[in-house]
CSV table of C-alpha atoms (C1' of nucleotides) and ligand atoms in Angstrom, one decimal:
chain,number,residue,atom,x,y,z
O,1,UNK,CA,172.6,218.4,156.9
O,2,UNK,CA,174.7,221.4,155.9
O,3,UNK,CA,174.5,221.6,152.1
O,4,UNK,CA,171.0,220.6,151.3
O,5,UNK,CA,169.8,224.1,150.5
O,6,UNK,CA,171.1,224.1,147.0
O,7,UNK,CA,170.5,220.4,146.5
O,8,UNK,CA,166.9,221.0,147.3
O,9,UNK,CA,166.6,222.9,144.1
O,10,UNK,CA,167.2,219.7,142.3
O,11,UNK,CA,165.7,217.2,144.7
O,12,UNK,CA,163.1,215.7,142.5
O,13,UNK,CA,161.7,212.5,143.9
O,14,UNK,CA,162.5,211.1,140.6
O,15,UNK,CA,161.3,211.8,137.1
O,16,UNK,CA,159.0,209.0,135.9
O,17,UNK,CA,158.2,207.6,132.5
O,18,UNK,CA,154.7,209.2,132.3
O,19,UNK,CA,153.3,212.3,133.8
O,20,UNK,CA,151.0,212.1,136.8
O,21,UNK,CA,148.1,213.1,134.5
O,22,UNK,CA,148.9,210.2,132.2
O,23,UNK,CA,149.3,207.7,135.1
O,24,UNK,CA,145.9,208.7,136.4
O,25,UNK,CA,144.5,208.5,132.9
O,26,UNK,CA,145.7,205.0,132.3
O,27,UNK,CA,144.6,203.8,135.7
O,28,UNK,CA,141.2,205.5,135.3
O,29,UNK,CA,140.7,204.0,131.8
O,30,UNK,CA,141.5,200.5,133.1
O,31,UNK,CA,138.9,200.9,135.9
O,32,UNK,CA,136.3,202.1,133.4
O,33,UNK,CA,137.1,199.2,131.1
O,34,UNK,CA,136.8,196.7,133.9
O,35,UNK,CA,133.4,198.0,134.9
O,36,UNK,CA,132.3,198.3,131.4
O,37,UNK,CA,133.1,194.6,130.9
O,38,UNK,CA,130.7,194.0,133.7
O,39,UNK,CA,128.1,196.2,132.0
O,40,UNK,CA,128.5,198.9,134.6
O,41,UNK,CA,129.2,202.6,134.4
O,42,UNK,CA,131.8,204.1,136.7
O,43,UNK,CA,131.4,207.5,138.4
O,44,UNK,CA,134.2,209.9,138.9
O,45,UNK,CA,134.0,209.2,142.6
O,46,UNK,CA,134.3,205.4,142.2
O,47,UNK,CA,137.3,205.9,139.9
O,48,UNK,CA,139.2,208.2,142.3
O,49,UNK,CA,138.5,205.8,145.1
O,50,UNK,CA,139.8,202.9,143.1
O,51,UNK,CA,143.0,204.6,141.9
O,52,UNK,CA,143.5,207.0,144.8
O,53,UNK,CA,143.8,210.2,142.8
O,54,UNK,CA,142.7,213.8,143.3
O,55,UNK,CA,139.0,214.1,142.2
O,56,UNK,CA,138.9,217.4,140.3
O,57,UNK,CA,142.2,216.8,138.6
O,58,UNK,CA,141.2,213.3,137.5
O,59,UNK,CA,138.0,214.8,136.1
O,60,UNK,CA,140.0,217.0,133.8
O,61,UNK,CA,141.9,214.0,132.5
O,62,UNK,CA,138.8,212.0,132.0
O,63,UNK,CA,137.4,214.9,129.9
O,64,UNK,CA,140.5,214.6,127.8
O,65,UNK,CA,139.8,211.0,127.2
O,66,UNK,CA,136.2,211.7,126.4
O,67,UNK,CA,137.2,214.3,123.9
O,68,UNK,CA,139.5,211.8,122.3
O,69,UNK,CA,136.6,209.4,122.2
O,70,UNK,CA,138.5,206.8,124.2
O,71,UNK,CA,135.8,206.7,126.8
O,72,UNK,CA,132.3,208.0,126.9
O,73,UNK,CA,130.4,209.9,129.5
O,74,UNK,CA,126.7,210.1,130.6
O,75,UNK,CA,125.5,212.8,133.0
O,76,UNK,CA,122.9,212.6,135.7
O,77,UNK,CA,121.9,209.9,138.2
O,78,UNK,CA,123.5,206.6,137.4
O,79,UNK,CA,125.7,208.4,134.9
O,80,UNK,CA,129.4,208.0,134.7
O,81,UNK,CA,132.0,206.8,132.3
O,82,UNK,CA,131.9,203.7,130.1
O,83,UNK,CA,133.5,202.1,127.0
O,84,UNK,CA,131.4,200.1,124.6
O,85,UNK,CA,132.2,196.5,125.2
O,86,UNK,CA,133.2,195.8,121.7
O,87,UNK,CA,135.6,198.7,121.7
O,88,UNK,CA,137.6,197.8,124.8
O,89,UNK,CA,139.8,195.4,123.0
O,90,UNK,CA,140.5,198.1,120.4
O,91,UNK,CA,141.7,200.8,122.7
O,92,UNK,CA,145.5,200.6,123.0
O,93,UNK,CA,147.7,202.1,125.6
O,94,UNK,CA,149.3,204.3,123.0
O,95,UNK,CA,146.1,206.1,122.3
O,96,UNK,CA,145.7,207.1,126.0
O,97,UNK,CA,149.3,208.2,126.3
O,98,UNK,CA,149.1,210.1,123.1
O,99,UNK,CA,145.9,211.9,124.2
O,100,UNK,CA,147.5,213.0,127.5
O,101,UNK,CA,151.3,213.2,127.2
O,102,UNK,CA,151.6,213.4,123.5
O,103,UNK,CA,153.7,211.0,121.4
O,104,UNK,CA,157.1,212.5,122.2
O,105,UNK,CA,158.0,209.7,124.6
O,106,UNK,CA,157.7,207.0,122.1
O,107,UNK,CA,158.5,209.0,118.9
O,108,UNK,CA,160.7,211.9,119.9
O,109,UNK,CA,164.5,212.3,120.3
O,110,UNK,CA,165.9,211.1,123.6
O,111,UNK,CA,168.0,214.2,123.9
O,112,UNK,CA,165.2,216.6,123.0
O,113,UNK,CA,166.3,217.5,119.5
O,114,UNK,CA,163.6,218.9,117.4
O,115,UNK,CA,162.9,215.5,115.8
O,116,UNK,CA,164.5,212.2,115.8
O,117,UNK,CA,166.4,211.6,112.6
O,118,UNK,CA,168.5,208.7,111.5
O,119,UNK,CA,170.4,210.8,109.0
O,120,UNK,CA,171.3,213.4,111.6
O,121,UNK,CA,171.2,211.4,114.8
O,122,UNK,CA,172.0,212.6,118.3
O,123,UNK,CA,174.7,210.7,120.2
O,124,UNK,CA,172.3,208.3,121.9
O,125,UNK,CA,170.1,207.7,118.8
O,126,UNK,CA,171.2,204.2,117.9
O,127,UNK,CA,170.9,202.9,121.4
O,128,UNK,CA,167.8,204.9,122.3
O,129,UNK,CA,165.8,204.0,119.3
O,130,UNK,CA,165.9,200.4,120.2
O,131,UNK,CA,164.3,200.8,123.5
O,132,UNK,CA,162.0,203.6,122.4
O,133,UNK,CA,160.7,201.5,119.6
O,134,UNK,CA,160.1,198.6,121.9
O,135,UNK,CA,158.1,201.0,124.2
O,136,UNK,CA,156.2,202.1,121.1
O,137,UNK,CA,155.4,198.6,120.1
O,138,UNK,CA,154.4,197.7,123.7
O,139,UNK,CA,152.0,200.7,124.0
O,140,UNK,CA,150.5,200.0,120.5
O,141,UNK,CA,150.0,196.3,121.2
O,142,UNK,CA,148.6,196.5,124.7
O,143,UNK,CA,144.9,196.8,124.9
O,144,UNK,CA,142.8,198.1,127.7
O,145,UNK,CA,141.0,194.7,127.6
O,146,UNK,CA,144.0,192.7,128.8
O,147,UNK,CA,144.8,195.2,131.5
O,148,UNK,CA,141.2,195.2,132.8
O,149,UNK,CA,141.0,191.5,132.9
O,150,UNK,CA,144.2,191.2,135.0
O,151,UNK,CA,142.6,193.6,137.4
O,152,UNK,CA,139.3,191.8,137.5
O,153,UNK,CA,140.9,188.5,138.2
O,154,UNK,CA,142.8,190.0,141.1
O,155,UNK,CA,146.2,189.5,139.6
O,156,UNK,CA,147.1,193.2,139.4
O,157,UNK,CA,146.7,196.2,141.6
O,158,UNK,CA,146.1,199.9,141.1
O,159,UNK,CA,146.7,201.2,144.6
O,160,UNK,CA,149.7,200.6,146.7
C,1,UNK,CA,139.1,228.2,117.6
C,2,UNK,CA,136.4,228.5,120.2
C,3,UNK,CA,137.4,225.8,122.8
C,4,UNK,CA,141.1,226.2,123.2
C,5,UNK,CA,140.9,227.9,126.6
C,6,UNK,CA,140.4,224.7,128.6
C,7,UNK,CA,142.5,222.7,126.2
C,8,UNK,CA,145.4,225.0,126.8
C,9,UNK,CA,145.6,223.8,130.4
C,10,UNK,CA,146.7,220.5,129.0
C,11,UNK,CA,148.6,221.6,126.0
C,12,UNK,CA,152.0,220.2,126.7
C,13,UNK,CA,154.3,220.1,123.8
C,14,UNK,CA,154.8,216.5,124.7
C,15,UNK,CA,156.3,214.8,127.8
C,16,UNK,CA,159.7,213.4,127.0
C,17,UNK,CA,161.7,210.6,128.4
C,18,UNK,CA,164.2,212.7,130.4
C,19,UNK,CA,163.8,216.1,132.0
C,20,UNK,CA,165.3,219.1,130.3
C,21,UNK,CA,167.9,219.2,133.1
C,22,UNK,CA,168.9,215.7,132.3
C,23,UNK,CA,169.0,216.3,128.6
C,24,UNK,CA,171.3,219.2,129.1
C,25,UNK,CA,173.4,217.2,131.6
C,26,UNK,CA,173.9,214.3,129.1
C,27,UNK,CA,174.7,216.6,126.3
C,28,UNK,CA,177.1,218.7,128.4
C,29,UNK,CA,178.8,215.6,129.7
C,30,UNK,CA,179.4,214.3,126.1
C,31,UNK,CA,180.9,217.6,125.1
C,32,UNK,CA,183.2,217.6,128.2
C,33,UNK,CA,184.2,214.0,127.4
C,34,UNK,CA,184.9,214.8,123.8
C,35,UNK,CA,187.2,217.8,124.7
C,36,UNK,CA,188.8,215.8,127.5
C,37,UNK,CA,189.8,213.1,125.0
C,38,UNK,CA,191.5,215.9,123.1
C,39,UNK,CA,193.2,217.0,126.3
C,40,UNK,CA,191.2,220.2,126.5
C,41,UNK,CA,189.1,221.6,129.3
C,42,UNK,CA,185.7,223.0,128.3
C,43,UNK,CA,184.2,226.2,129.7
C,44,UNK,CA,180.6,226.7,130.6
C,45,UNK,CA,180.2,229.1,127.7
C,46,UNK,CA,181.7,226.6,125.2
C,47,UNK,CA,179.3,223.9,126.5
C,48,UNK,CA,176.2,226.0,126.2
C,49,UNK,CA,177.2,227.1,122.7
C,50,UNK,CA,177.7,223.5,121.6
C,51,UNK,CA,174.5,222.2,123.1
C,52,UNK,CA,172.4,225.4,122.8
C,53,UNK,CA,171.2,225.5,126.4
C,54,UNK,CA,170.6,228.3,129.0
C,55,UNK,CA,173.8,229.2,130.6
C,56,UNK,CA,173.0,229.7,134.3
C,57,UNK,CA,170.7,226.7,134.3
C,58,UNK,CA,173.3,224.5,132.7
C,59,UNK,CA,175.8,225.7,135.3
C,60,UNK,CA,173.6,224.3,138.0
C,61,UNK,CA,173.4,220.9,136.3
C,62,UNK,CA,177.1,220.8,135.8
C,63,UNK,CA,177.6,221.5,139.5
C,64,UNK,CA,175.4,218.5,140.1
C,65,UNK,CA,177.6,216.3,138.0
C,66,UNK,CA,180.7,217.7,139.7
C,67,UNK,CA,179.2,216.9,143.1
C,68,UNK,CA,178.6,213.3,141.9
C,69,UNK,CA,182.2,213.2,140.7
C,70,UNK,CA,181.2,212.4,137.2
C,71,UNK,CA,183.0,215.5,135.9
C,72,UNK,CA,185.6,217.8,137.5
C,73,UNK,CA,185.9,221.5,137.5
C,74,UNK,CA,188.8,224.0,137.6
C,75,UNK,CA,188.2,227.7,138.3
C,76,UNK,CA,189.9,230.7,136.9
C,77,UNK,CA,191.4,231.5,133.5
C,78,UNK,CA,191.7,228.5,131.3
C,79,UNK,CA,189.5,226.7,133.8
C,80,UNK,CA,186.5,224.7,132.9
C,81,UNK,CA,185.2,221.2,133.1
C,82,UNK,CA,187.0,218.0,132.4
C,83,UNK,CA,187.0,214.2,132.9
C,84,UNK,CA,190.2,212.3,133.4
C,85,UNK,CA,190.9,210.4,130.2
C,86,UNK,CA,191.0,207.0,131.8
C,87,UNK,CA,187.7,207.6,133.5
C,88,UNK,CA,185.7,208.5,130.4
C,89,UNK,CA,185.1,204.9,129.4
C,90,UNK,CA,183.9,204.1,132.9
C,91,UNK,CA,181.2,206.8,133.1
C,92,UNK,CA,177.9,205.3,132.1
C,93,UNK,CA,174.8,207.1,131.0
C,94,UNK,CA,172.9,205.6,134.0
C,95,UNK,CA,175.1,207.5,136.4
C,96,UNK,CA,174.3,210.8,134.7
C,97,UNK,CA,170.6,210.1,134.6
C,98,UNK,CA,170.7,208.9,138.2
C,99,UNK,CA,172.5,212.1,139.4
C,100,UNK,CA,169.9,214.4,137.7
C,101,UNK,CA,166.6,212.6,137.3
C,102,UNK,CA,167.0,209.9,139.8
C,103,UNK,CA,166.5,206.2,139.1
C,104,UNK,CA,162.7,206.1,138.9
C,105,UNK,CA,162.6,206.0,135.2
C,106,UNK,CA,164.5,202.8,134.9
C,107,UNK,CA,163.6,201.3,138.3
C,108,UNK,CA,160.2,202.6,139.3
C,109,UNK,CA,156.6,201.5,138.5
C,110,UNK,CA,155.3,202.7,135.2
C,111,UNK,CA,152.0,203.7,136.8
C,112,UNK,CA,153.7,205.5,139.8
C,113,UNK,CA,152.9,202.9,142.5
C,114,UNK,CA,155.2,203.4,145.5
C,115,UNK,CA,157.5,200.7,144.2
C,116,UNK,CA,157.6,198.2,141.4
C,117,UNK,CA,156.8,194.8,142.7
C,118,UNK,CA,156.4,191.5,140.8
C,119,UNK,CA,154.3,190.0,143.6
C,120,UNK,CA,151.8,192.9,143.7
C,121,UNK,CA,152.2,194.1,140.1
C,122,UNK,CA,150.3,197.0,138.6
C,123,UNK,CA,148.3,196.2,135.4
C,124,UNK,CA,151.1,197.2,133.0
C,125,UNK,CA,153.9,195.6,135.1
C,126,UNK,CA,154.7,192.6,132.9
C,127,UNK,CA,154.8,194.5,129.7
C,128,UNK,CA,156.4,197.6,131.2
C,129,UNK,CA,159.2,195.8,133.0
C,130,UNK,CA,160.5,194.4,129.7
C,131,UNK,CA,161.1,197.8,128.1
C,132,UNK,CA,162.2,199.4,131.4
C,133,UNK,CA,164.8,196.8,131.9
C,134,UNK,CA,166.1,197.2,128.4
C,135,UNK,CA,166.3,200.9,129.1
C,136,UNK,CA,168.2,200.2,132.3
C,137,UNK,CA,170.6,197.9,130.5
C,138,UNK,CA,171.1,200.4,127.7
C,139,UNK,CA,171.9,203.2,130.2
C,140,UNK,CA,174.2,201.0,132.2
C,141,UNK,CA,176.1,199.7,129.2
C,142,UNK,CA,176.5,203.0,127.3
C,143,UNK,CA,179.7,204.9,128.2
C,144,UNK,CA,180.4,208.5,127.7
C,145,UNK,CA,183.4,207.4,125.6
C,146,UNK,CA,181.4,205.9,122.8
C,147,UNK,CA,179.0,208.8,122.7
C,148,UNK,CA,181.9,211.3,122.6
C,149,UNK,CA,183.7,209.4,119.8
C,150,UNK,CA,180.6,209.5,117.6
C,151,UNK,CA,180.4,213.2,118.0
C,152,UNK,CA,184.1,213.7,117.4
C,153,UNK,CA,184.0,211.7,114.2
C,154,UNK,CA,181.1,213.9,113.0
C,155,UNK,CA,178.6,211.1,112.9
C,156,UNK,CA,176.3,212.5,115.5
C,157,UNK,CA,174.8,215.9,116.4
C,158,UNK,CA,173.9,217.8,119.6
C,159,UNK,CA,172.2,220.7,118.1
C,160,UNK,CA,169.2,220.7,115.6
D,1,DT,C1',107.6,219.7,136.9
D,2,DA,C1',110.9,219.6,140.7
D,3,DA,C1',114.6,217.7,143.0
D,4,DA,C1',118.6,215.0,143.0
D,5,DT,C1',122.6,213.4,140.7
D,6,DA,C1',126.7,213.4,138.0
D,7,DA,C1',129.7,215.3,134.4
D,8,DA,C1',131.5,219.8,132.1
D,9,DG,C1',133.8,223.9,132.5
D,10,DG,C1',135.9,228.1,134.3
D,11,DA,C1',138.7,230.5,137.6
D,12,DC,C1',142.1,230.1,140.8
D,13,DA,C1',146.0,228.1,143.9
D,14,DA,C1',150.0,225.4,145.0
D,15,DA,C1',154.0,223.0,143.8
D,16,DA,C1',157.7,221.7,140.8
D,17,DA,C1',160.6,222.5,136.8
D,18,DT,C1',163.0,225.7,134.2
D,19,DA,C1',165.5,229.8,133.9
D,20,DT,C1',167.9,234.4,135.1
D,21,DC,C1',170.7,237.6,137.8
D,22,DC,C1',174.4,238.9,140.6
D,23,DG,C1',177.9,238.6,143.9
D,24,DA,C1',181.6,235.5,146.1
D,25,DA,C1',185.4,232.5,145.8
D,26,DA,C1',189.1,230.5,143.5
D,27,DT,C1',192.8,230.6,140.0
D,28,DC,C1',195.8,232.3,136.6
D,29,DA,C1',198.7,235.7,134.1
D,30,DT,C1',201.0,239.8,134.3
U,1,DA,C1',199.8,242.2,144.4
U,2,DT,C1',196.4,243.3,140.8
U,3,DG,C1',193.2,242.4,137.5
U,4,DA,C1',191.0,239.2,134.5
U,5,DT,C1',188.7,234.9,134.2
U,6,DT,C1',185.8,231.3,135.4
U,7,DT,C1',183.2,228.3,138.5
U,8,DC,C1',180.2,228.3,142.8
U,9,DG,C1',176.3,229.6,145.3
U,10,DG,C1',172.2,232.2,146.8
U,11,DA,C1',168.1,234.7,145.6
U,12,DT,C1',164.6,235.4,142.6
U,13,DA,C1',161.6,235.0,138.4
U,14,DT,C1',159.0,232.5,134.9
U,15,DT,C1',156.6,228.6,133.1
U,16,DT,C1',154.5,224.2,133.5
U,17,DT,C1',152.4,220.7,136.0
U,18,DT,C1',149.4,219.4,139.5
U,19,DG,C1',145.6,220.3,142.2
U,20,DT,C1',141.2,222.8,144.2
U,21,DC,C1',136.8,225.2,144.2
U,22,DC,C1',132.6,226.4,142.7
U,23,DT,C1',129.1,227.2,139.1
U,24,DT,C1',126.7,225.4,135.0
U,25,DT,C1',124.6,221.9,132.2
U,26,DA,C1',122.5,217.6,131.2
U,27,DT,C1',119.9,213.6,132.8
U,28,DT,C1',117.2,210.7,135.6
U,29,DT,C1',113.8,209.8,139.0
U,30,DA,C1',110.0,210.9,141.9
K,1,FES,S1,168.0,211.8,117.0
K,1,FES,FE1,168.0,211.6,119.2
K,1,FES,S2,167.0,209.7,119.4
K,1,FES,FE2,167.0,209.9,117.3
K,2,FES,S1,154.4,197.4,139.6
K,2,FES,FE1,154.0,198.8,138.1
K,2,FES,S2,155.7,198.4,136.7
K,2,FES,FE2,156.0,196.9,138.3
DNA sequence: TAAATAAAGGACAAAAATATCCGAAATCAT
DNA sequence: ATGATTTCGGATATTTTTGTCCTTTATTTA
C-alpha cells in the first residue's frame, strides 16, 4: 500500500467519452424509442429498470430531452414517455448528446482552447480533428431508430 | 429569464474529450519536451505561464507524469522538469492520457457498460468502436516529439 | 367528483473534479 | 554551512457532477 493516499486524489476510475447523464440519456431514449415503435409509452420506472439507472436523476435527464422536444411526456395513469413513430428515424444521437453534454466533444478543441481553429491550431489539432470529425459524423448519422431495432431484435444490450 | 433555476443544474459549459487535468498534462508535457529538445529544463512556473494553468494543480499533474516516468524532475535552483532527448520520440500521447485519465476513453464502452464486448455489445458498439479505435490509434501513434516540433516552429499554439 | 397514477420541479446531499495554501525535502550557489 | 530556489506532499477549499427526497401538477379511471 504505502503511497496510495496522494494517488487517491487522482484515482479516477477512468474518464469516459460521455457524462453519466448523457449515457443515461442515450440509453433512456433508446428504450423509449423501442417501446414507441411497439406503440407503447414507457414510464420512468420501466426505463430505470431497463437501463439500471438512478430514478430521480434519470427523471431530470428525461426532462431535458422533453424540453429539447426529442421525446414527449404524458402525465397520469398510463402516462410516460414516447416518441412519435415517424420521428424516431429523424432523431440523431448528436441531438441527444448536444442536449445533455453540449457540442464541445464533437466540435471543441481537444486541448480545451477557447475554440478549435485551423489557422491557430493547438498541437494536436491536425490529428485530433480527424477523429473528432468522424465522431461528429457518426453521431449525426446514427438514428435512434437503428439503435432501438438492434435492441428489439436482441442483438444489443443496455445492462451489463 | 424565468426558468433558468432548474436549467442551471444542467448548465455545463460542455463536456470535453479529456479532463482538465489531462489537458494540462498534455500541454505541460509538450512544453517540457520542447524545452528538453533545446537542452533546457522547464520550471513549474514557466510551464504554467506557457499553458495558462493553475500552478498548484498543474504541479500535482506533473507529479503524476513523474511517477509514471514520462517526465523527470530535478529539485533546487535551475531545477525543473525534463525528458531525455532520446526518449521524447518514444513518449506517445496514449501514455499521458492513460496516466491521468485512464484508458476508458479509448478502451471502454461508449455507454458505460462494465466493459466493451463485441459478443454482448451495447446499442452503439459497432459505430462507436470505429471512432474509438481511431482515437486509440491516433493517441498511440502520436509522439511528444512531433507535437513539440510544431510548437517550436511556431505552427501551433497552447494558449488562446 | 374523488382517488390513483405518473411526470415536473424544487431543495438538498454526496461524491468527484478542480483548485489553493503552506510546510517539508532536496539541490544549488555563494 | 547558509540561504535561495524549486519540486514534493499533505491538508483544505471550491466547483461541478451525480444522486436523493419530497411536494406539486396534470391526467386518467372509477
Ligand atoms: S485547435 Fe485544438 S483541436 Fe483544433
Ligand atoms: S459494448 Fe458499448 S461500445 Fe462496445
